[in-house]
Short mmCIF file of C-alpha atoms in Angstrom, two decimals:
data_model
loop_
_atom_site.label_atom_id
_atom_site.label_comp_id
_atom_site.label_asym_id
_atom_site.label_seq_id
_atom_site.Cartn_x
_atom_site.Cartn_y
_atom_site.Cartn_z
CA MET A 23 55.85 48.45 1.33
CA LYS A 24 56.65 46.68 -1.76
CA SER A 25 56.87 48.06 -5.83
CA VAL A 26 54.38 45.79 -7.12
CA ILE A 27 53.21 45.08 -10.94
CA THR A 28 49.45 45.61 -10.80
CA GLY A 29 48.67 45.89 -14.67
CA ILE A 30 50.76 45.06 -17.63
CA GLY A 31 50.05 45.84 -21.43
CA ARG A 32 51.47 45.62 -24.93
CA TYR A 33 51.41 46.20 -28.43
CA ILE A 34 52.72 43.74 -31.29
CA PRO A 35 52.51 44.99 -34.51
CA THR A 36 50.69 43.58 -37.66
CA VAL A 37 53.20 43.54 -40.09
CA VAL A 38 54.96 40.11 -40.39
CA LYS A 39 58.33 39.97 -42.36
CA THR A 40 59.64 36.22 -42.49
CA ASN A 41 63.13 35.14 -43.10
CA SER A 42 62.07 34.31 -46.75
CA ASP A 43 61.32 37.85 -47.23
CA PHE A 44 65.08 38.71 -46.79
CA ALA A 45 65.74 36.67 -50.12
CA LEU A 46 65.94 39.62 -52.39
CA HIS A 47 68.35 41.49 -49.86
CA LYS A 48 72.40 42.15 -51.12
CA PHE A 49 74.09 41.47 -48.15
CA TYR A 50 77.53 43.33 -47.43
CA ASP A 51 79.94 42.91 -44.57
CA GLU A 52 81.45 45.89 -42.70
CA HIS A 53 84.10 46.24 -45.34
CA GLN A 54 81.45 46.47 -47.62
CA GLU A 55 82.14 43.75 -49.43
CA ALA A 56 79.56 41.46 -51.19
CA ILE A 57 79.10 38.23 -48.98
CA PRO A 58 79.74 35.38 -51.06
CA LEU A 59 76.56 33.57 -50.12
CA ARG A 60 73.07 33.54 -51.56
CA PRO A 61 70.63 35.74 -49.53
CA GLU A 62 68.52 32.73 -48.70
CA VAL A 63 71.70 31.02 -47.37
CA ILE A 64 72.18 33.59 -45.12
CA ALA A 65 68.90 33.76 -43.95
CA LYS A 66 68.76 30.08 -43.29
CA LYS A 67 72.37 30.60 -41.38
CA PHE A 68 70.75 33.33 -39.44
CA GLU A 69 67.59 31.53 -37.97
CA THR A 70 70.18 28.73 -37.10
CA ILE A 71 72.06 31.06 -35.03
CA THR A 72 69.50 33.10 -33.37
CA GLY A 73 66.30 31.07 -33.35
CA ILE A 74 64.16 34.10 -35.67
CA GLU A 75 61.89 32.92 -38.25
CA GLU A 76 59.92 35.98 -38.46
CA ARG A 77 59.48 39.43 -36.80
CA ARG A 78 56.92 42.28 -36.53
CA TYR A 79 57.19 45.58 -38.09
CA ALA A 80 55.02 48.80 -37.33
CA THR A 81 52.73 49.70 -40.04
CA ALA A 82 53.76 53.38 -41.64
CA ASP A 83 51.10 54.90 -40.05
CA LEU A 84 52.15 54.05 -36.50
CA ASN A 85 55.39 55.40 -34.52
CA CYS A 86 57.12 54.63 -31.60
CA SER A 87 54.97 57.22 -29.34
CA ASP A 88 51.99 55.57 -30.68
CA MET A 89 53.24 51.96 -29.82
CA ALA A 90 53.74 53.12 -26.60
CA THR A 91 50.42 54.87 -25.92
CA ILE A 92 48.55 51.61 -27.09
CA ALA A 93 50.96 49.43 -24.80
CA ALA A 94 49.85 52.03 -21.90
CA GLU A 95 46.08 51.95 -22.37
CA ASP A 96 46.39 48.06 -22.32
CA ALA A 97 48.01 48.13 -19.18
CA ILE A 98 45.76 50.89 -17.57
CA ARG A 99 42.75 48.57 -18.62
CA ASP A 100 44.47 45.61 -17.20
CA VAL A 101 44.70 47.10 -13.84
CA ASN A 102 41.67 49.31 -14.15
CA CYS A 103 43.16 52.11 -12.72
CA ASP A 104 42.39 55.91 -12.37
CA ARG A 105 45.24 57.53 -15.19
CA GLU A 106 45.24 60.72 -13.34
CA THR A 107 46.84 59.27 -10.34
CA ILE A 108 49.81 58.36 -12.10
CA ASP A 109 52.79 60.28 -10.99
CA GLN A 110 55.52 58.74 -13.12
CA ILE A 111 55.25 57.86 -16.91
CA ILE A 112 59.11 56.68 -17.73
CA VAL A 113 59.29 55.60 -21.44
CA ALA A 114 62.44 53.71 -22.38
CA HIS A 115 63.55 53.56 -26.03
CA ASN A 116 66.62 54.41 -28.10
CA PHE A 117 65.51 56.32 -31.02
CA GLY A 118 62.24 58.24 -30.45
CA ASP A 119 60.00 58.54 -33.39
CA VAL A 120 61.39 57.63 -36.89
CA ILE A 121 58.69 58.63 -39.62
CA LYS A 122 58.81 55.54 -42.20
CA HIS A 123 61.33 56.17 -45.11
CA THR A 124 63.60 58.74 -43.46
CA ILE A 125 66.13 58.10 -40.84
CA GLN A 126 65.97 60.96 -38.34
CA THR A 127 64.99 60.47 -34.66
CA ASP A 128 62.78 62.78 -33.15
CA MET A 129 62.64 63.21 -29.54
CA ILE A 130 61.23 66.89 -28.94
CA PRO A 131 59.08 66.68 -27.42
CA SER A 132 59.99 63.65 -25.47
CA ILE A 133 58.19 60.15 -26.31
CA ALA A 134 57.11 60.07 -22.52
CA SER A 135 55.23 63.58 -23.12
CA ARG A 136 53.87 62.82 -26.35
CA VAL A 137 52.20 59.16 -24.27
CA LYS A 138 50.99 61.80 -21.46
CA HIS A 139 49.27 63.78 -24.03
CA SER A 140 47.87 60.74 -26.09
CA LEU A 141 46.45 59.40 -23.01
CA GLY A 142 44.85 62.73 -21.93
CA ILE A 143 46.33 62.56 -18.56
CA LYS A 144 45.91 66.44 -17.26
CA ASN A 145 47.62 65.99 -14.04
CA PRO A 146 50.75 68.27 -13.98
CA ASN A 147 52.08 66.24 -11.33
CA CYS A 148 52.32 63.13 -13.25
CA VAL A 149 55.95 63.77 -14.48
CA ALA A 150 56.66 62.12 -18.19
CA TYR A 151 60.48 61.44 -19.05
CA ASP A 152 62.45 59.60 -21.63
CA LEU A 153 65.06 56.84 -20.50
CA ILE A 154 67.88 56.34 -23.09
CA PHE A 155 69.87 52.52 -21.61
CA GLY A 156 69.85 50.24 -24.52
CA CYS A 157 67.60 47.22 -24.61
CA PRO A 158 67.95 46.88 -20.78
CA GLY A 159 65.84 50.30 -20.70
CA TRP A 160 62.53 49.12 -19.78
CA LEU A 161 63.99 46.99 -16.85
CA GLN A 162 66.03 50.32 -15.78
CA GLY A 163 62.57 51.90 -15.72
CA LEU A 164 61.16 49.47 -13.34
CA ILE A 165 64.28 50.00 -11.40
CA GLN A 166 64.16 53.77 -11.41
CA ALA A 167 60.36 53.61 -10.66
CA HIS A 168 60.72 51.00 -7.65
CA ALA A 169 63.30 53.38 -6.09
CA PHE A 170 60.82 56.48 -6.47
CA ILE A 171 58.51 54.44 -4.88
CA GLN A 172 60.49 53.27 -1.86
CA ALA A 173 61.86 56.66 -1.38
CA GLY A 174 58.31 57.93 -1.09
CA MET A 175 58.48 60.26 -4.12
CA ALA A 176 55.59 57.90 -6.05
CA LYS A 177 53.07 55.75 -5.63
CA LYS A 178 52.25 54.67 -8.76
CA CYS A 179 54.29 54.89 -12.07
CA LEU A 180 53.70 53.56 -15.68
CA VAL A 181 56.78 51.99 -17.22
CA ILE A 182 56.82 51.65 -20.59
CA GLY A 183 59.47 49.88 -23.33
CA ALA A 184 58.58 50.96 -27.21
CA GLU A 185 61.10 50.79 -30.06
CA ALA A 186 60.32 51.17 -34.02
CA LEU A 187 63.59 49.41 -35.00
CA SER A 188 62.67 48.69 -38.63
CA ARG A 189 63.04 52.76 -39.15
CA VAL A 190 66.71 52.53 -38.52
CA LEU A 191 68.04 49.21 -40.40
CA ASP A 192 70.78 48.89 -42.63
CA GLN A 193 68.97 46.42 -45.32
CA HIS A 194 72.21 45.27 -46.43
CA ASP A 195 73.62 44.24 -43.07
CA ARG A 196 72.87 40.73 -41.87
CA ASP A 197 72.34 41.73 -38.11
CA SER A 198 69.12 43.97 -39.55
CA MET A 199 67.51 40.63 -39.45
CA ILE A 200 67.69 40.54 -35.61
CA PHE A 201 65.58 43.79 -34.96
CA SER A 202 61.97 44.43 -34.91
CA ASP A 203 59.50 46.50 -33.66
CA GLY A 204 57.07 46.70 -30.66
CA ALA A 205 56.00 48.13 -27.13
CA GLY A 206 55.30 46.61 -23.63
CA ALA A 207 53.95 48.67 -20.33
CA THR A 208 53.56 48.00 -16.79
CA ILE A 209 51.84 49.67 -13.72
CA LEU A 210 54.33 49.74 -11.02
CA GLU A 211 52.07 50.54 -7.48
CA GLN A 212 53.30 51.01 -4.16
CA GLN A 213 51.23 48.39 -2.14
CA ASP A 214 51.29 46.64 1.50
CA SER A 215 51.95 42.89 -0.03
CA ASP A 216 53.94 40.03 -0.01
CA SER A 217 54.60 40.53 -3.90
CA GLY A 218 56.95 43.02 -5.56
CA ILE A 219 60.47 43.91 -6.32
CA LEU A 220 62.80 41.90 -3.89
CA SER A 221 66.08 43.03 -5.23
CA PHE A 222 68.00 44.34 -8.36
CA SER A 223 71.37 44.57 -10.11
CA ALA A 224 72.52 47.07 -13.06
CA GLN A 225 75.90 47.72 -14.55
CA SER A 226 77.41 49.81 -17.29
CA HIS A 227 80.55 48.64 -19.16
CA CYS A 228 81.65 52.12 -21.38
CA GLU A 229 85.59 51.30 -21.94
CA ASP A 230 85.83 49.15 -25.18
CA GLU A 231 82.55 47.99 -24.67
CA VAL A 232 81.06 51.61 -25.83
CA THR A 233 81.05 50.81 -29.15
CA TYR A 234 79.46 47.52 -29.59
CA LEU A 235 76.53 48.81 -30.53
CA ASN A 236 76.53 52.27 -32.27
CA LEU A 237 75.31 54.30 -35.50
CA GLY A 238 77.45 54.23 -38.89
CA LYS A 239 77.64 53.99 -42.19
CA SER A 240 75.82 51.26 -44.45
CA ASN A 241 77.71 48.42 -45.35
CA PHE A 242 76.47 48.98 -48.88
CA PRO A 243 79.32 50.48 -51.00
CA GLU A 244 77.75 53.49 -52.96
CA SER A 245 75.55 54.41 -49.82
CA ASP A 246 75.92 58.26 -48.57
CA PRO A 247 78.18 58.00 -45.55
CA ARG A 248 76.55 60.46 -43.87
CA ILE A 249 73.29 58.57 -43.12
CA ARG A 250 73.77 56.17 -40.05
CA TYR A 251 72.35 52.85 -39.26
CA VAL A 252 72.01 50.65 -36.35
CA LYS A 253 75.09 48.89 -36.12
CA MET A 254 76.14 45.86 -33.91
CA LYS A 255 79.55 43.99 -33.28
CA GLY A 256 77.64 40.84 -32.85
CA ARG A 257 80.60 38.35 -31.70
CA LYS A 258 81.76 41.11 -29.02
CA VAL A 259 78.62 41.47 -27.66
CA TYR A 260 77.88 37.71 -27.48
CA GLU A 261 81.14 37.52 -25.72
CA TYR A 262 80.50 40.55 -23.18
CA ALA A 263 77.26 39.00 -22.74
CA ILE A 264 78.04 35.39 -21.88
CA LYS A 265 80.89 36.79 -19.40
CA ASN A 266 78.77 39.61 -17.49
CA VAL A 267 75.18 38.98 -17.37
CA PRO A 268 75.06 35.90 -15.49
CA VAL A 269 77.14 37.55 -12.66
CA ALA A 270 74.69 40.38 -12.49
CA MET A 271 71.92 37.72 -12.44
CA LYS A 272 73.59 36.01 -9.43
CA ASP A 273 74.50 39.29 -7.59
CA CYS A 274 70.53 40.07 -7.85
CA LEU A 275 69.46 36.73 -6.50
CA ASP A 276 71.87 36.77 -3.51
CA LYS A 277 70.80 40.44 -2.69
CA ALA A 278 67.19 38.95 -2.36
CA GLY A 279 68.81 36.03 -0.50
CA VAL A 280 66.92 33.50 -3.33
CA SER A 281 67.88 30.25 -4.04
CA ILE A 282 68.58 29.70 -7.93
CA ARG A 283 66.45 26.66 -7.18
CA ASP A 284 63.62 28.93 -5.88
CA VAL A 285 63.37 30.73 -9.05
CA LYS A 286 60.45 29.48 -11.48
CA LYS A 287 60.54 31.71 -14.17
CA ILE A 288 63.46 33.89 -16.08
CA PHE A 289 62.32 36.80 -18.29
CA ILE A 290 65.37 37.30 -20.27
CA HIS A 291 65.82 40.07 -23.06
CA GLN A 292 64.75 38.56 -26.35
CA ALA A 293 67.89 39.37 -28.11
CA ASN A 294 69.37 35.77 -29.76
CA GLU A 295 67.69 32.05 -28.58
CA LYS A 296 71.47 30.98 -28.46
CA LEU A 297 72.75 33.69 -26.69
CA ASP A 298 69.83 33.70 -24.01
CA GLU A 299 70.10 30.05 -23.38
CA ALA A 300 73.71 30.08 -23.01
CA ILE A 301 73.62 33.22 -20.53
CA VAL A 302 71.08 30.91 -18.44
CA ARG A 303 73.27 27.69 -18.18
CA GLU A 304 76.45 29.95 -17.09
CA LEU A 305 74.16 31.14 -14.48
CA PHE A 306 73.62 27.76 -13.37
CA LYS A 307 77.08 26.97 -13.70
CA LEU A 308 77.94 29.65 -11.06
CA TYR A 309 75.89 27.32 -8.45
CA ASP A 310 77.65 24.42 -9.74
CA ILE A 311 74.39 23.12 -11.47
CA GLN A 312 74.92 21.95 -15.08
CA GLU A 313 71.16 21.19 -15.71
CA MET A 314 68.42 23.97 -15.96
CA PRO A 315 65.00 23.16 -15.45
CA GLU A 316 62.20 22.62 -17.98
CA HIS A 317 59.94 25.17 -18.72
CA LEU A 318 61.92 27.88 -16.86
CA MET A 319 62.95 30.32 -19.83
CA PRO A 320 59.57 31.18 -22.02
CA MET A 321 60.56 32.78 -25.44
CA ASN A 322 58.79 34.25 -28.29
CA ILE A 323 62.01 35.75 -30.30
CA HIS A 324 60.95 33.06 -32.85
CA LYS A 325 58.21 35.12 -33.83
CA LEU A 326 58.56 38.52 -32.91
CA GLY A 327 62.49 39.23 -33.24
CA ASN A 328 63.97 41.40 -30.97
CA SER A 329 62.16 44.72 -30.10
CA SER A 330 64.51 45.80 -27.45
CA VAL A 331 63.34 47.56 -24.70
CA ALA A 332 59.79 45.79 -25.49
CA THR A 333 60.55 42.18 -25.24
CA ILE A 334 60.38 41.59 -21.56
CA PRO A 335 57.21 43.61 -21.12
CA THR A 336 55.81 41.75 -23.96
CA LEU A 337 57.07 38.31 -23.15
CA LEU A 338 55.81 39.13 -19.53
CA SER A 339 52.32 39.94 -20.86
CA MET A 340 52.05 36.58 -22.85
CA VAL A 341 53.18 34.50 -20.11
CA LYS A 342 50.65 36.26 -17.38
CA ARG A 343 47.42 35.93 -20.05
CA GLU A 344 48.64 32.46 -20.68
CA GLU A 345 49.12 32.73 -24.10
CA MET A 346 52.30 30.66 -24.06
CA ASN A 347 51.78 27.00 -24.34
CA GLY A 348 53.38 25.08 -21.27
CA TYR A 349 54.37 28.71 -19.09
CA LYS A 350 52.34 30.03 -16.65
CA ILE A 351 52.85 32.20 -13.38
CA THR A 352 50.98 32.10 -10.30
CA ALA A 353 51.07 33.95 -6.67
CA GLY A 354 54.30 33.49 -4.73
CA ASP A 355 56.55 32.43 -7.82
CA ILE A 356 59.87 34.02 -8.03
CA VAL A 357 60.63 35.38 -11.25
CA LEU A 358 64.06 36.75 -12.54
CA PHE A 359 64.22 39.49 -15.09
CA ALA A 360 67.31 40.52 -17.33
CA SER A 361 68.63 42.05 -19.95
CA VAL A 362 71.85 43.24 -21.88
CA GLY A 363 72.52 46.31 -24.44
CA ALA A 364 73.90 49.48 -25.61
CA GLY A 365 76.10 50.92 -23.71
CA MET A 366 76.91 48.18 -22.59
CA ASN A 367 74.55 47.78 -19.99
CA ILE A 368 73.15 45.11 -17.93
CA ASN A 369 70.65 44.74 -15.42
CA ALA A 370 68.57 42.34 -13.46
CA VAL A 371 65.45 42.29 -11.36
CA CYS A 372 64.23 39.37 -8.93
CA TYR A 373 60.50 39.71 -8.34
CA GLN A 374 58.02 38.07 -6.42
CA VAL A 375 54.67 37.27 -8.07
#
């Protein structure tokens, strides 16, 4: 019996924020000193480095749990399943619900419990819980759901990644331009099939790496130091990811007995265009291959930004529905999922469509 993705859904917020919208921001560095460049120059350099042209923010009336519910409904419709037969609802996020214009996270009750309530699921044996694992959270939720299925503890799991990062950003920090909002959801079911999860790999590095992403005070000199915002040591994250993610991806393929040449698509967390391309190049170098194939790595970061746990399921949904020119997946294809984020955590899943 395999763990098979039978349904997939998403919610892409409607508020578009372009790089030019940051021209009115005043940017400061981590030492709270003004950056001696015009905001529009900073935004242009940012686009060159990350590939991000615009990102999506949730409207004021929507929160993380709302977006998660919309994505879940989309996934349920996609497979046309009876929601009362769902055994597990796993919601990956980082900050819970954060009401716009506040900075306080709200996770009581859990986001998964709120989603179950909003979906109208009455079955008490449908267990709902949250997963905090940084940006790799949705993929880790998929791994956990797979483990439950393989252990005979579940037959159908709803795995969601949702985040409203726009609510916890420091507008005076250049890194704030990376992040965005969104939600993606998948139904993972036990099936007698050739398709399904073939292998996985996951690691946590929690020594010096533990503070590479954290909550910290604003870069603005006159800010209230008691108010915390999401912070990232960009260079440290880049170096960590380049070193560790390709190794985890290769470990995952080796466990599945799959050659890198048989992988049709790589769905990697949409963190930074240059970083993602470098990770995949390093993966191929581990196999002594210098050039990677074309149309291997779909990317939507240019228009959607980095929505953390939502990036991979959103991207998978777009490719499955053939909404990305030049990219599609067909039955029998081997695909590789991979992610990296706060913790620092990394993971990978090898999957046959």
